[in-house]
CSV table of C-alpha atoms in Angstrom, one decimal:
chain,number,residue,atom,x,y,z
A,1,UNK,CA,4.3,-51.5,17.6
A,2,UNK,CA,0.5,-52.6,18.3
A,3,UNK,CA,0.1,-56.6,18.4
A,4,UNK,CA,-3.6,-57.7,17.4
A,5,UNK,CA,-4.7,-60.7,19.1
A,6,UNK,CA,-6.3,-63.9,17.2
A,7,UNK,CA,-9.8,-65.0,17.7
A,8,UNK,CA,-8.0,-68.1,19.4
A,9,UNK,CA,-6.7,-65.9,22.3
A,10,UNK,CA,-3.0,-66.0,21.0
A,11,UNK,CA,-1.0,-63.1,19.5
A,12,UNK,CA,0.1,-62.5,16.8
A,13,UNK,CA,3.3,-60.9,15.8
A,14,UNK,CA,2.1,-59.1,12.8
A,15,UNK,CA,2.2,-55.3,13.7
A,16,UNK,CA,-0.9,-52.8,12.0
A,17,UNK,CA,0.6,-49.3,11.6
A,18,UNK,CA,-2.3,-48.0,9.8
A,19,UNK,CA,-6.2,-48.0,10.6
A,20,UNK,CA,-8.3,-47.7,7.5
A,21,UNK,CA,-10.7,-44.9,8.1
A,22,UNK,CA,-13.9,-45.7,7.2
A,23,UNK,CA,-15.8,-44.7,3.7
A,24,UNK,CA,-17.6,-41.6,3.6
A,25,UNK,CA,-16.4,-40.1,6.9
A,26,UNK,CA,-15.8,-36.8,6.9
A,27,UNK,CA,-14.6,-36.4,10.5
A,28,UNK,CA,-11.4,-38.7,10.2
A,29,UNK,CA,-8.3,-38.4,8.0
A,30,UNK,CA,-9.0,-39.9,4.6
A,31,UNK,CA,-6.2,-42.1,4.7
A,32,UNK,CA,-4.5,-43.5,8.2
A,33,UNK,CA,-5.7,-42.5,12.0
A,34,UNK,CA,-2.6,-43.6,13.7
A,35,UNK,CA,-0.1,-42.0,10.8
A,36,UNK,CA,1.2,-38.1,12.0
A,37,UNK,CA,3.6,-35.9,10.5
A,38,UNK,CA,4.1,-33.4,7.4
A,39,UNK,CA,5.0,-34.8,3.8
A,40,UNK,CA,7.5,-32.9,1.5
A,41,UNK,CA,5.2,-31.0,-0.3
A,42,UNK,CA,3.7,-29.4,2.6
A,43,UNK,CA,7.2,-28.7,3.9
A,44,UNK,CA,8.2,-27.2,0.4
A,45,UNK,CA,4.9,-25.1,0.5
A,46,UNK,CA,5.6,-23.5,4.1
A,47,UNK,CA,9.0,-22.9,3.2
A,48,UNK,CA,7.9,-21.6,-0.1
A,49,UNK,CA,5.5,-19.3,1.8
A,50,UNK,CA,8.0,-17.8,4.3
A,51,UNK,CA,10.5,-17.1,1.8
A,52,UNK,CA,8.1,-14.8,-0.3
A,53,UNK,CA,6.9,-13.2,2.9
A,54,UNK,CA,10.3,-12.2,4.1
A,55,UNK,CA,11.3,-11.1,0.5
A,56,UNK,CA,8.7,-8.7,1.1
A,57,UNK,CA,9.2,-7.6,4.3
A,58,UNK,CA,13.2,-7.3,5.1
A,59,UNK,CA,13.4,-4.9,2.3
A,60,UNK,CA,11.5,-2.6,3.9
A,61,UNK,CA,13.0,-2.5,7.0
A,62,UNK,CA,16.6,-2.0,4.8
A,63,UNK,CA,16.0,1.4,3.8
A,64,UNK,CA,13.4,3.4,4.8
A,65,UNK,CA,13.7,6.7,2.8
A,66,UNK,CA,12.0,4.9,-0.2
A,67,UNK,CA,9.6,3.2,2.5
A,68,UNK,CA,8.8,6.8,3.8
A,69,UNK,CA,8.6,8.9,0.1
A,70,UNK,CA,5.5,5.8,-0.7
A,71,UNK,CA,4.0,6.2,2.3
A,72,UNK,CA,3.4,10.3,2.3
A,73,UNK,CA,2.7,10.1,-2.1
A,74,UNK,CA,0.1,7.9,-0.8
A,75,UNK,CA,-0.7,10.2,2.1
A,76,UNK,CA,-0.7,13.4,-0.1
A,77,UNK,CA,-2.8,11.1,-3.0
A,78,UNK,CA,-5.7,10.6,-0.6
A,79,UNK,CA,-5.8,14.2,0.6
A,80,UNK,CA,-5.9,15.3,-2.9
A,81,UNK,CA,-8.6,12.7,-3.6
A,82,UNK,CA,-10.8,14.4,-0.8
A,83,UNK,CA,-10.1,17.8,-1.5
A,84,UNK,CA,-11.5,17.0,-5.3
A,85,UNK,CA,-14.8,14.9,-4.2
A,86,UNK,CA,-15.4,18.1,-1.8
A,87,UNK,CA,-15.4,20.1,-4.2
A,88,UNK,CA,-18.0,19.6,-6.2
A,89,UNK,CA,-21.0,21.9,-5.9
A,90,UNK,CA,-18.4,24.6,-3.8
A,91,UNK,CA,-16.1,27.1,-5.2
A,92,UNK,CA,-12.5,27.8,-3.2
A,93,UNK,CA,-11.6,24.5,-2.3
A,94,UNK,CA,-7.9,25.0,-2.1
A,95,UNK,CA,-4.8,22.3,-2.1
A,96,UNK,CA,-2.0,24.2,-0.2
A,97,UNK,CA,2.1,23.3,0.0
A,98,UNK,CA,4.3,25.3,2.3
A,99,UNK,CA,7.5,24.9,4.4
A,100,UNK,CA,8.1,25.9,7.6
A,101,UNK,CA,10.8,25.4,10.5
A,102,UNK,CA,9.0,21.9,11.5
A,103,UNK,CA,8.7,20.7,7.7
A,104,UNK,CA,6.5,20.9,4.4
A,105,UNK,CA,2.3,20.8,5.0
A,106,UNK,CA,0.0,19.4,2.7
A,107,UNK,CA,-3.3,20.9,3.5
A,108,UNK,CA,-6.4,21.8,2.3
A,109,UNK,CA,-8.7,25.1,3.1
A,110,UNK,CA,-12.1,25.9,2.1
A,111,UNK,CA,-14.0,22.5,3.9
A,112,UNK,CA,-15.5,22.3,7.3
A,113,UNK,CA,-12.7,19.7,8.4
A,114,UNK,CA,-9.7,20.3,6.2
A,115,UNK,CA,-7.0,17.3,6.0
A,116,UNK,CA,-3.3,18.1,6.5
A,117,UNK,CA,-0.2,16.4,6.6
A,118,UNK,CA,2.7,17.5,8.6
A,119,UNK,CA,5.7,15.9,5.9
A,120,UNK,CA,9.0,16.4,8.9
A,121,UNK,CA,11.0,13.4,7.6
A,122,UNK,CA,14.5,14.4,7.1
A,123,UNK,CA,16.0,13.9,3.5
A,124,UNK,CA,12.5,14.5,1.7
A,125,UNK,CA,12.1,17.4,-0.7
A,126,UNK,CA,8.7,18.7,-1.9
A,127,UNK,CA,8.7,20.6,-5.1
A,128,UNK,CA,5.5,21.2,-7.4
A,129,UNK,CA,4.7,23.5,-10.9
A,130,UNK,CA,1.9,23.8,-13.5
A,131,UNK,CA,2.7,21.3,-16.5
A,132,UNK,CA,3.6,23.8,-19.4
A,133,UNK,CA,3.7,20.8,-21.8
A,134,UNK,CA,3.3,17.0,-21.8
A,135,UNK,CA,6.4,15.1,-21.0
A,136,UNK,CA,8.0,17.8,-18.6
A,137,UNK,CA,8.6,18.1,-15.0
A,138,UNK,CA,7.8,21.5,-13.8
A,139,UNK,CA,8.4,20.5,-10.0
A,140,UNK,CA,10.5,23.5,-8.6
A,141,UNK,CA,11.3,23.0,-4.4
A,142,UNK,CA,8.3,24.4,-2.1
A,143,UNK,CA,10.2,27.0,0.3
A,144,UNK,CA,8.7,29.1,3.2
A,145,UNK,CA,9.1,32.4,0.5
A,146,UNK,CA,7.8,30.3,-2.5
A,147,UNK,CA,4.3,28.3,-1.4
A,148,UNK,CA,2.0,26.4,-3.8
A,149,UNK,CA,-1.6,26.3,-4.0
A,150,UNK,CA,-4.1,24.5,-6.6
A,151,UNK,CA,-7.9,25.8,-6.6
A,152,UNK,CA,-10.8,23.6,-7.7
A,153,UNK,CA,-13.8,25.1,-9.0
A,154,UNK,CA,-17.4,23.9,-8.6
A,155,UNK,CA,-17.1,21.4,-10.9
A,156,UNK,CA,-14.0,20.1,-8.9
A,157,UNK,CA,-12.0,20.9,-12.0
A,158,UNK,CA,-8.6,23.0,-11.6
A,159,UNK,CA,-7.8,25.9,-14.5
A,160,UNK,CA,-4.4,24.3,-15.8
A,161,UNK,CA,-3.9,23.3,-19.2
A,162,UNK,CA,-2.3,19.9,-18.6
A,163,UNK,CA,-2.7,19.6,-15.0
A,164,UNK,CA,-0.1,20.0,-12.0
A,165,UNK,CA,3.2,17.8,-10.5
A,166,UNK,CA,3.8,17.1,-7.7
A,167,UNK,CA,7.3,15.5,-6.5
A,168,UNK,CA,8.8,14.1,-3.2
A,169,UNK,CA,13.1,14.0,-3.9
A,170,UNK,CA,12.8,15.1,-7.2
A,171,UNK,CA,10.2,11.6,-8.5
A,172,UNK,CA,6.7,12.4,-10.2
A,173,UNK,CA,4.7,11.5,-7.0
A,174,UNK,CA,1.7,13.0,-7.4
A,175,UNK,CA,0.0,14.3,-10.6
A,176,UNK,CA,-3.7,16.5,-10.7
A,177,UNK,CA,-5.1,16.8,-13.9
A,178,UNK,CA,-7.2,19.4,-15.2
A,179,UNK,CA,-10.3,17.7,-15.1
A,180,UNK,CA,-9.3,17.8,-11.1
A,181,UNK,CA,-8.7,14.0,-11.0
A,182,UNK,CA,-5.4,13.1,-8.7
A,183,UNK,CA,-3.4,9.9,-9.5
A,184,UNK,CA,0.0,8.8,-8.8
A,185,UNK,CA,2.6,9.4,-11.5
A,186,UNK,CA,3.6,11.8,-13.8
A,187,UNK,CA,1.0,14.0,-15.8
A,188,UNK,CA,0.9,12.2,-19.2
């Protein structure tokens, strides 16, 4: 409790919690000087906060099959995505899918640097096909006697009628369209 003394040299016992700041200052609090603390709202707010940050988070760390099946669509997606823009102006820009003993590879041939992913994660499936009609998954299961490959030409396009699926576990991961465009999803 501060005491403020009267002009006459005396005390008094009246007790100031709170300092008015003065008008128009931006470098002290608005309101008191001497007052600390948080009010509810800010309290709600943080609390708010954290539980919407481990809401996303814990899940994640839960199960990781469906953690690690995102992370390589997304993977194969941006490989795709390159092995299209490369294309352009070149002929034999190839998208390959094989198994071996270590796991299924994503690749690419026919660049100077070609991107490949190494997919070794246990429990994941690869399969691919050419979409014979709209609606259908043609994905059949890539194995070391039965490899995939999808050729763009110089206009980056590929020569299927309603494009090619890809699938991780048996899910519409991946689909390329004829025009040569990659996007997650099925082929619609």
């Amino acid at each position: 409790m501060v005491l403020v003394s009267s002009a006459r040299g005396g005390s008094v016992g009246r007790s100031r919690p709170c300092r008015k700041a003065r008008p128009f200052s931006f470098l002290s609090q608005p309101n008191c000087v001497a007052c600390s603390g948080f009010t509810i709202v800010e309290l709600v707010t943080v609390i708010l906060i954290a539980g919407i940050v481990l809401a996303m988070i814990v899940p994640r760390f839960s199960s990781t099959t469906v953690f690690d099946r995102e992370t390589t669509g997304d993977r194969m997606l941006s490989i795709a995505r390159i092995a299209q823009g490369s294309a352009f102006g070149r002929s034999g820009v190839t998208i390959n899918l094989s198994y071996s003993s270590t796991g299924y590879v994503f690749s690419t041939s026919g660049l100077s640097k070609n991107p490949s992913l190494q997919i070794d994660q246990a429990g994941l499936v690869l399969a691919a096909g050419n979409v014979s009609s709209i609606g259908t998954n043609p994905c059949t299961a890539i194995t070391a006697n039965s490899p995939f490959s999808v050729t763009f030409n110089e206009q980056a396009e590929i020569d299927q009628n309603y494009g090619v699926q890809i699938c991780l576990n048996g899910a519409e991961t991946l689909c390329i369209s004829p025009a040569g465009f990659a996007h997650a999803g099925a082929c619609l």
